[in-house]
Amino acid sequence: MKRTMTRAALALSLCLATAAHAGPPAEGSGVAWDITEGLTTEIGQRLAGTEREAAARDWAVARLKALGFQNIRIEPFTFDGWVRGPESATLTAPYPHKLAVAALGYSAPTPAGGITAPLVYFPTLDALKAAPAGSLKGKIVFIDHAFRAAQDGSGYGPFGAARRQGPTIAAAKGALGVVIRSIGTDWQRNPHTGATGWDKAVTPIPAGAVSNPDADLIVRIAKRGKPMTLMLQLEGKPVPQMPSGNVVAELPGRDPSLPPILVACHLDSWDLGTGAFDDAAGCGIVTEAALAAQQGTKPLRTIRVLWAGAEEVGVFGGAAYAVAHKDTSHALAMEADFGADKVWRVQYSFAPGYADLASRITAALAPLGIVRGADKASGGADVGAIIAAQKLAVVDLDQDGTRYFDLHHTPDDTLDKIDPAQLAQTVEAWRRVLAIVANEAGPLAGN
């Protein structure tokens, strides 16, 4: 007799299947893997402005030198940063629950030991925007949202506004503090950190994110209609004029008169995990691809590698690079800052007249299963300022983001999440692109 598997039985079978394949993480090989493994093992957490970010810069210089790069230097800058302090959150009424919480970057500190106040639930950021002025005085705000996984990660922009804008909106309406559902797509009990911003007219307040399971708990309790009270302790604080720096290195081309190709990643990470996906893998990808593009005949153009500092807390490294190199012509810019999974799409920003170049790149990538997208390439955060200033040509190699926001800014951003096969595919895609664009003798221009 044919039987229909119950939901519980199906879940159990999936768990058993997963357990049958469980084991230690796969070990990779090659420069990209070695850089990712080395940064996460020998340096670890690299919060911008800290001693560990400084150690990472020295580590990067030594590693790039050993790999044969030239003109290696640290380009220092300072920025207004932030450091984490003691943090906790406990729902004290109507039911006691300890919550998994992380302060958002640039959160104002609570008094030592925290604050306790009524917790007010808002299902969306728009619902918070509609709250009357002054209605949140003496209260802590909770902001919900519905971010879900997608291959292109497209939900991060609109749903991420709850983190980027929500705290300043809550503060403007009189809130004492704010917590948000983490901007993540996982259901692990890990909070996702990340920076928030404050309008100049607003006095910053304590701001944090709770894990998605804890956010679900708050939603269930809110639906019962009983008043909620939260104890919130977030003692991290802003620190002015912290030190950081960019690491820049080159593989010189045959014709030094031609503007270089710029490839970028960022060296800093948030302090909850070890920054394997975000963005040690990116530094490994661009570095191995640049080296691989040199194999055989040296390219015409110099390939310049930028390992940017202080990206997570405000893209300060990318801005500093654009200022420091405003008088240096560049040809094209690319960035790797979306994890270690495979490339699935390529997009371009070329001036009119470069259709043949785009077609050649597309054809070279097609055997890897990479399709051409219809949107305009943007380049990424750390190359954005120099792209805008010099109207550079851009190639985006879009990586699969289905699981990226499961790990993004969490304690789970660690080496064991790297899939060596997908990392290798991404490196090969980058190599193929660099081998073409670094050998373009004519001028390159963006759209």
Coordinates of N, CA and C in Angstrom, one line a residue, residues 206-347:
P206 N 21.3 53.0 22.2 CA 21.7 51.6 22.1 C 20.9 50.9 21.1
A207 N 21.7 50.1 20.2 CA 21.0 49.4 19.1 C 21.7 48.1 18.9
G208 N 20.8 47.0 18.9 CA 21.4 45.7 18.7 C 20.5 44.8 17.8
A209 N 20.9 43.6 17.5 CA 20.2 42.6 16.7 C 20.1 41.3 17.5
V210 N 18.9 40.7 17.5 CA 18.7 39.4 18.1 C 18.7 38.4 17.0
S211 N 19.0 37.1 17.4 CA 19.0 36.0 16.4 C 17.6 35.9 15.8
N212 N 17.5 35.2 14.7 CA 16.1 35.0 14.1 C 15.2 34.1 14.9
P213 N 15.7 33.0 15.6 CA 14.8 32.3 16.5 C 14.3 33.1 17.6
D214 N 15.1 34.0 18.2 CA 14.7 34.9 19.2 C 13.7 35.9 18.7
A215 N 13.9 36.4 17.5 CA 12.9 37.3 16.9 C 11.6 36.6 16.7
D216 N 11.6 35.4 16.3 CA 10.4 34.6 16.2 C 9.6 34.5 17.5
L217 N 10.4 34.3 18.6 CA 9.8 34.3 19.9 C 9.2 35.6 20.3
I218 N 9.8 36.7 20.0 CA 9.2 38.0 20.3 C 7.9 38.2 19.5
V219 N 7.9 37.8 18.2 CA 6.7 37.9 17.4 C 5.6 37.1 18.0
R220 N 5.9 35.8 18.4 CA 4.8 35.0 19.0 C 4.2 35.6 20.3
I221 N 5.1 36.2 21.1 CA 4.6 36.8 22.4 C 3.8 38.0 22.0
A222 N 4.3 38.8 21.1 CA 3.6 40.1 20.7 C 2.2 39.7 20.2
K223 N 2.0 38.6 19.5 CA 0.7 38.2 19.0 C -0.3 37.9 20.2
R224 N 0.2 37.5 21.4 CA -0.6 37.2 22.5 C -1.2 38.5 23.1
G225 N -0.7 39.6 22.7 CA -1.2 40.9 23.2 C -0.8 41.3 24.6
K226 N 0.2 40.6 25.2 CA 0.6 41.0 26.5 C 1.8 41.9 26.5
P227 N 1.8 42.9 27.4 CA 2.9 43.9 27.4 C 4.3 43.1 27.6
M228 N 5.3 43.6 26.9 CA 6.6 43.0 27.0 C 7.6 44.0 27.6
T229 N 8.5 43.5 28.3 CA 9.6 44.3 28.9 C 10.9 43.7 28.6
L230 N 11.9 44.5 28.3 CA 13.2 44.0 27.9 C 14.3 44.6 28.7
M231 N 15.2 43.8 29.2 CA 16.5 44.3 29.8 C 17.5 44.2 28.7
L232 N 18.2 45.4 28.4 CA 19.1 45.4 27.3 C 20.4 46.0 27.8
Q233 N 21.5 45.3 27.6 CA 22.9 45.7 27.9 C 23.7 45.7 26.7
L234 N 24.1 46.9 26.2 CA 25.0 47.0 25.0 C 26.0 48.1 25.4
E235 N 27.2 47.7 25.8 CA 28.2 48.6 26.3 C 29.3 49.0 25.3
G236 N 29.2 48.5 24.1 CA 30.1 49.0 23.0 C 30.0 50.5 22.8
K237 N 31.0 51.1 22.2 CA 31.0 52.5 22.1 C 31.8 53.0 20.9
P238 N 31.5 54.2 20.4 CA 32.3 54.8 19.3 C 33.6 55.2 19.9
V239 N 34.7 55.1 19.0 CA 36.0 55.6 19.4 C 36.6 56.4 18.2
P240 N 36.9 57.7 18.5 CA 37.4 58.5 17.4 C 38.8 58.2 17.0
Q241 N 39.1 58.5 15.7 CA 40.5 58.5 15.2 C 41.2 57.2 15.5
M242 N 40.6 56.1 15.0 CA 41.3 54.8 15.1 C 42.2 54.6 13.9
P243 N 43.3 53.8 14.0 CA 44.2 53.6 12.9 C 43.7 52.4 12.0
S244 N 43.9 52.6 10.7 CA 43.7 51.5 9.8 C 44.6 51.7 8.6
G245 N 44.4 51.0 7.6 CA 45.3 51.1 6.4 C 44.9 50.2 5.3
N246 N 45.2 50.5 4.1 CA 45.1 49.7 2.9 C 46.4 49.0 2.6
V247 N 46.3 47.8 2.1 CA 47.5 47.1 1.6 C 47.4 47.0 0.1
V248 N 48.4 47.5 -0.6 CA 48.4 47.6 -2.0 C 49.6 46.9 -2.6
A249 N 49.4 46.1 -3.6 CA 50.6 45.4 -4.2 C 50.3 45.3 -5.7
E250 N 51.3 45.0 -6.5 CA 51.2 44.9 -7.9 C 52.0 43.7 -8.5
L251 N 51.4 43.3 -9.7 CA 52.1 42.4 -10.6 C 52.3 43.2 -11.9
P252 N 53.5 43.7 -12.1 CA 53.8 44.6 -13.2 C 53.5 44.0 -14.6
G253 N 52.9 44.7 -15.5 CA 52.7 44.2 -16.8 C 53.8 44.6 -17.8
R254 N 53.7 44.1 -19.0 CA 54.8 44.4 -20.0 C 54.8 45.9 -20.4
D255 N 53.7 46.6 -20.3 CA 53.6 48.0 -20.8 C 53.3 48.9 -19.6
P256 N 54.2 49.4 -18.9 CA 53.9 50.2 -17.7 C 53.2 51.5 -18.0
S257 N 53.1 51.9 -19.3 CA 52.4 53.1 -19.6 C 50.9 53.0 -19.6
L258 N 50.4 51.7 -19.6 CA 49.0 51.5 -19.7 C 48.4 51.5 -18.2
P259 N 47.3 52.1 -18.0 CA 46.7 52.2 -16.7 C 46.4 50.7 -16.2
P260 N 46.6 50.5 -14.9 CA 46.4 49.2 -14.4 C 45.0 48.7 -14.2
I261 N 44.9 47.4 -14.1 CA 43.6 46.7 -13.7 C 43.6 46.7 -12.1
L262 N 42.5 47.1 -11.5 CA 42.5 47.1 -10.0 C 41.5 46.0 -9.6
V263 N 42.0 45.1 -8.7 CA 41.1 44.1 -8.1 C 41.2 44.2 -6.6
A264 N 40.0 44.1 -6.0 CA 40.0 44.5 -4.6 C 39.2 43.5 -3.7
C265 N 39.5 43.5 -2.4 CA 38.8 42.8 -1.4 C 38.9 43.6 -0.1
H266 N 38.4 43.2 1.0 CA 38.7 43.9 2.2 C 39.3 43.0 3.3
L267 N 40.2 43.6 4.0 CA 41.0 42.8 5.0 C 40.4 42.7 6.3
D268 N 39.6 43.7 6.7 CA 39.0 43.7 8.1 C 37.8 42.8 8.1
S269 N 37.3 42.4 9.3 CA 36.1 41.6 9.4 C 35.4 42.1 10.7
W270 N 34.1 41.6 10.8 CA 33.5 41.8 12.1 C 34.1 40.9 13.1
D271 N 33.8 41.1 14.4 CA 34.5 40.4 15.5 C 33.8 39.2 16.1
L272 N 32.7 38.8 15.5 CA 32.0 37.7 16.0 C 32.5 36.4 15.5
G273 N 32.9 36.3 14.2 CA 33.5 35.1 13.6 C 34.9 35.5 13.2
T274 N 35.5 34.7 12.2 CA 36.8 35.0 11.8 C 36.9 35.5 10.3
G275 N 35.7 35.9 9.8 CA 35.7 36.6 8.5 C 36.2 35.7 7.4
A276 N 35.8 34.4 7.3 CA 36.2 33.6 6.2 C 35.5 34.0 4.9
F277 N 34.1 34.0 5.0 CA 33.3 34.4 3.8 C 33.5 35.9 3.6
D278 N 33.6 36.7 4.7 CA 33.5 38.1 4.6 C 34.7 38.8 5.3
D279 N 35.9 38.9 4.7 CA 36.1 38.7 3.3 C 37.5 38.1 3.0
A280 N 38.0 37.2 3.9 CA 39.2 36.5 3.7 C 39.2 35.8 2.3
A281 N 38.1 35.1 2.0 CA 38.0 34.4 0.7 C 38.1 35.4 -0.4
G282 N 37.6 36.6 -0.3 CA 37.7 37.5 -1.4 C 39.1 37.9 -1.7
C283 N 39.9 38.1 -0.6 CA 41.3 38.4 -0.8 C 42.1 37.2 -1.4
G284 N 41.7 36.0 -1.0 CA 42.3 34.9 -1.6 C 42.0 34.8 -3.1
I285 N 40.7 35.0 -3.5 CA 40.3 34.9 -4.8 C 41.0 35.9 -5.8
V286 N 41.0 37.2 -5.4 CA 41.6 38.1 -6.3 C 43.1 37.9 -6.4
T287 N 43.8 37.5 -5.3 CA 45.2 37.3 -5.3 C 45.6 36.1 -6.2
E288 N 45.0 35.0 -6.0 CA 45.3 33.8 -6.8 C 45.0 34.0 -8.3
A289 N 43.9 34.7 -8.5 CA 43.5 35.0 -9.9 C 44.5 35.9 -10.6
A290 N 45.0 36.9 -9.9 CA 46.0 37.8 -10.5 C 47.3 37.1 -10.8
L291 N 47.7 36.2 -9.9 CA 48.9 35.4 -10.1 C 48.7 34.4 -11.3
A292 N 47.5 33.8 -11.4 CA 47.3 32.8 -12.4 C 47.2 33.5 -13.8
A293 N 46.7 34.8 -13.8 CA 46.7 35.5 -15.1 C 48.1 35.8 -15.6
Q294 N 49.1 35.7 -14.8 CA 50.5 36.0 -15.2 C 51.2 34.8 -15.8
Q295 N 50.5 33.6 -15.6 CA 51.2 32.4 -16.1 C 51.3 32.4 -17.6
G296 N 52.4 31.9 -18.1 CA 52.6 32.0 -19.6 C 53.2 33.3 -19.9
T297 N 52.6 34.0 -20.8 CA 53.0 35.3 -21.2 C 52.5 36.4 -20.2
K298 N 53.4 37.2 -19.7 CA 53.0 38.3 -18.8 C 52.0 39.2 -19.5
P299 N 50.9 39.6 -18.8 CA 49.9 40.5 -19.5 C 50.5 41.9 -19.8
L300 N 49.9 42.6 -20.7 CA 50.3 43.9 -21.0 C 50.2 44.9 -19.8
R301 N 49.1 44.8 -19.1 CA 48.8 45.7 -18.1 C 49.2 45.2 -16.7
T302 N 49.6 46.1 -15.9 CA 49.8 45.8 -14.5 C 48.5 45.4 -13.8
I303 N 48.5 44.4 -12.9 CA 47.3 44.1 -12.1 C 47.7 44.5 -10.7
R304 N 46.9 45.5 -10.2 CA 47.1 46.0 -8.8 C 46.0 45.4 -7.9
V305 N 46.5 44.9 -6.8 CA 45.6 44.3 -5.8 C 45.5 45.2 -4.6
L306 N 44.2 45.4 -4.2 CA 43.9 46.3 -3.0 C 43.2 45.4 -2.0
W307 N 43.9 45.3 -0.8 CA 43.3 44.6 0.3 C 42.9 45.8 1.2
A308 N 41.7 46.2 1.2 CA 41.2 47.4 1.9 C 41.0 47.2 3.3
G309 N 41.2 48.3 4.1 CA 40.9 48.3 5.5 C 39.6 49.0 5.9
A310 N 39.1 48.7 7.0 CA 37.9 49.4 7.6 C 36.8 49.5 6.6
E311 N 36.5 48.4 6.0 CA 35.3 48.4 5.1 C 34.0 48.2 5.9
E312 N 34.0 47.2 6.8 CA 32.8 46.9 7.5 C 32.1 48.0 8.2
V313 N 32.9 48.9 8.7 CA 32.4 50.0 9.6 C 32.1 51.3 8.8
G314 N 32.2 51.2 7.5 CA 31.9 52.4 6.7 C 32.7 52.6 5.4
V315 N 33.3 51.6 4.9 CA 34.0 51.7 3.6 C 35.1 52.8 3.6
F316 N 35.7 52.9 4.7 CA 36.8 54.0 4.9 C 38.0 53.7 4.0
G317 N 38.3 52.4 3.8 CA 39.5 52.1 3.0 C 39.3 52.4 1.6
G318 N 38.1 52.1 1.0 CA 37.9 52.4 -0.4 C 37.9 53.9 -0.6
A319 N 37.3 54.7 0.3 CA 37.4 56.1 0.2 C 38.8 56.7 0.3
A320 N 39.6 56.1 1.2 CA 41.0 56.5 1.3 C 41.8 56.2 0.1
Y321 N 41.5 55.1 -0.5 CA 42.3 54.7 -1.7 C 41.9 55.7 -2.9
A322 N 40.7 56.0 -3.0 CA 40.3 57.0 -4.1 C 41.0 58.3 -3.9
V323 N 41.1 58.8 -2.7 CA 41.8 60.1 -2.4 C 43.3 59.9 -2.7
A324 N 43.9 58.9 -2.2 CA 45.4 58.7 -2.4 C 45.8 58.5 -3.8
H325 N 44.9 57.9 -4.6 CA 45.2 57.6 -6.0 C 44.4 58.4 -7.0
K326 N 43.9 59.5 -6.6 CA 43.1 60.3 -7.5 C 43.8 60.8 -8.8
D327 N 45.1 60.9 -8.7 CA 45.9 61.3 -9.9 C 46.5 60.2 -10.7
T328 N 46.2 58.9 -10.3 CA 46.7 57.7 -11.0 C 45.6 57.2 -11.8
S329 N 45.8 57.1 -13.1 CA 44.7 56.6 -14.0 C 44.6 55.0 -13.8
H330 N 43.4 54.6 -13.8 CA 43.1 53.2 -13.7 C 42.3 52.8 -15.0
A331 N 42.3 51.5 -15.4 CA 41.6 51.1 -16.6 C 40.3 50.4 -16.2
L332 N 40.3 49.6 -15.3 CA 39.1 48.7 -14.9 C 39.2 48.3 -13.5
A333 N 38.1 48.1 -12.8 CA 38.0 47.7 -11.4 C 37.1 46.6 -11.2
M334 N 37.5 45.6 -10.3 CA 36.6 44.5 -9.9 C 36.8 44.3 -8.5
E335 N 35.8 43.6 -7.8 CA 35.9 43.4 -6.4 C 35.3 42.0 -6.1
A336 N 35.9 41.3 -5.1 CA 35.4 40.1 -4.5 C 35.0 40.3 -3.1
D337 N 33.7 40.4 -2.8 CA 33.3 40.6 -1.4 C 31.9 40.0 -1.3
F338 N 31.7 38.7 -1.7 CA 30.4 38.1 -1.5 C 30.6 36.6 -1.3
G339 N 31.6 36.3 -0.4 CA 31.7 34.9 0.0 C 32.7 34.1 -0.8
A340 N 32.5 32.8 -0.8 CA 33.4 31.9 -1.5 C 32.7 30.9 -2.4
D341 N 31.4 31.1 -2.6 CA 30.6 30.2 -3.5 C 30.8 30.6 -4.9
K342 N 30.3 29.7 -5.8 CA 30.6 29.8 -7.2 C 30.0 31.0 -7.9
V343 N 30.7 31.4 -9.0 CA 30.1 32.5 -9.8 C 29.1 31.9 -10.7
W344 N 28.0 32.7 -10.8 CA 26.9 32.2 -11.7 C 26.5 33.2 -12.8
R345 N 26.9 34.5 -12.6 CA 26.5 35.5 -13.6 C 27.7 36.5 -13.7
V346 N 27.8 37.1 -15.0 CA 28.7 38.2 -15.2 C 27.9 39.4 -15.7
Q347 N 28.3 40.6 -15.3 CA 27.7 41.8 -15.8 C 28.8 42.8 -16.0

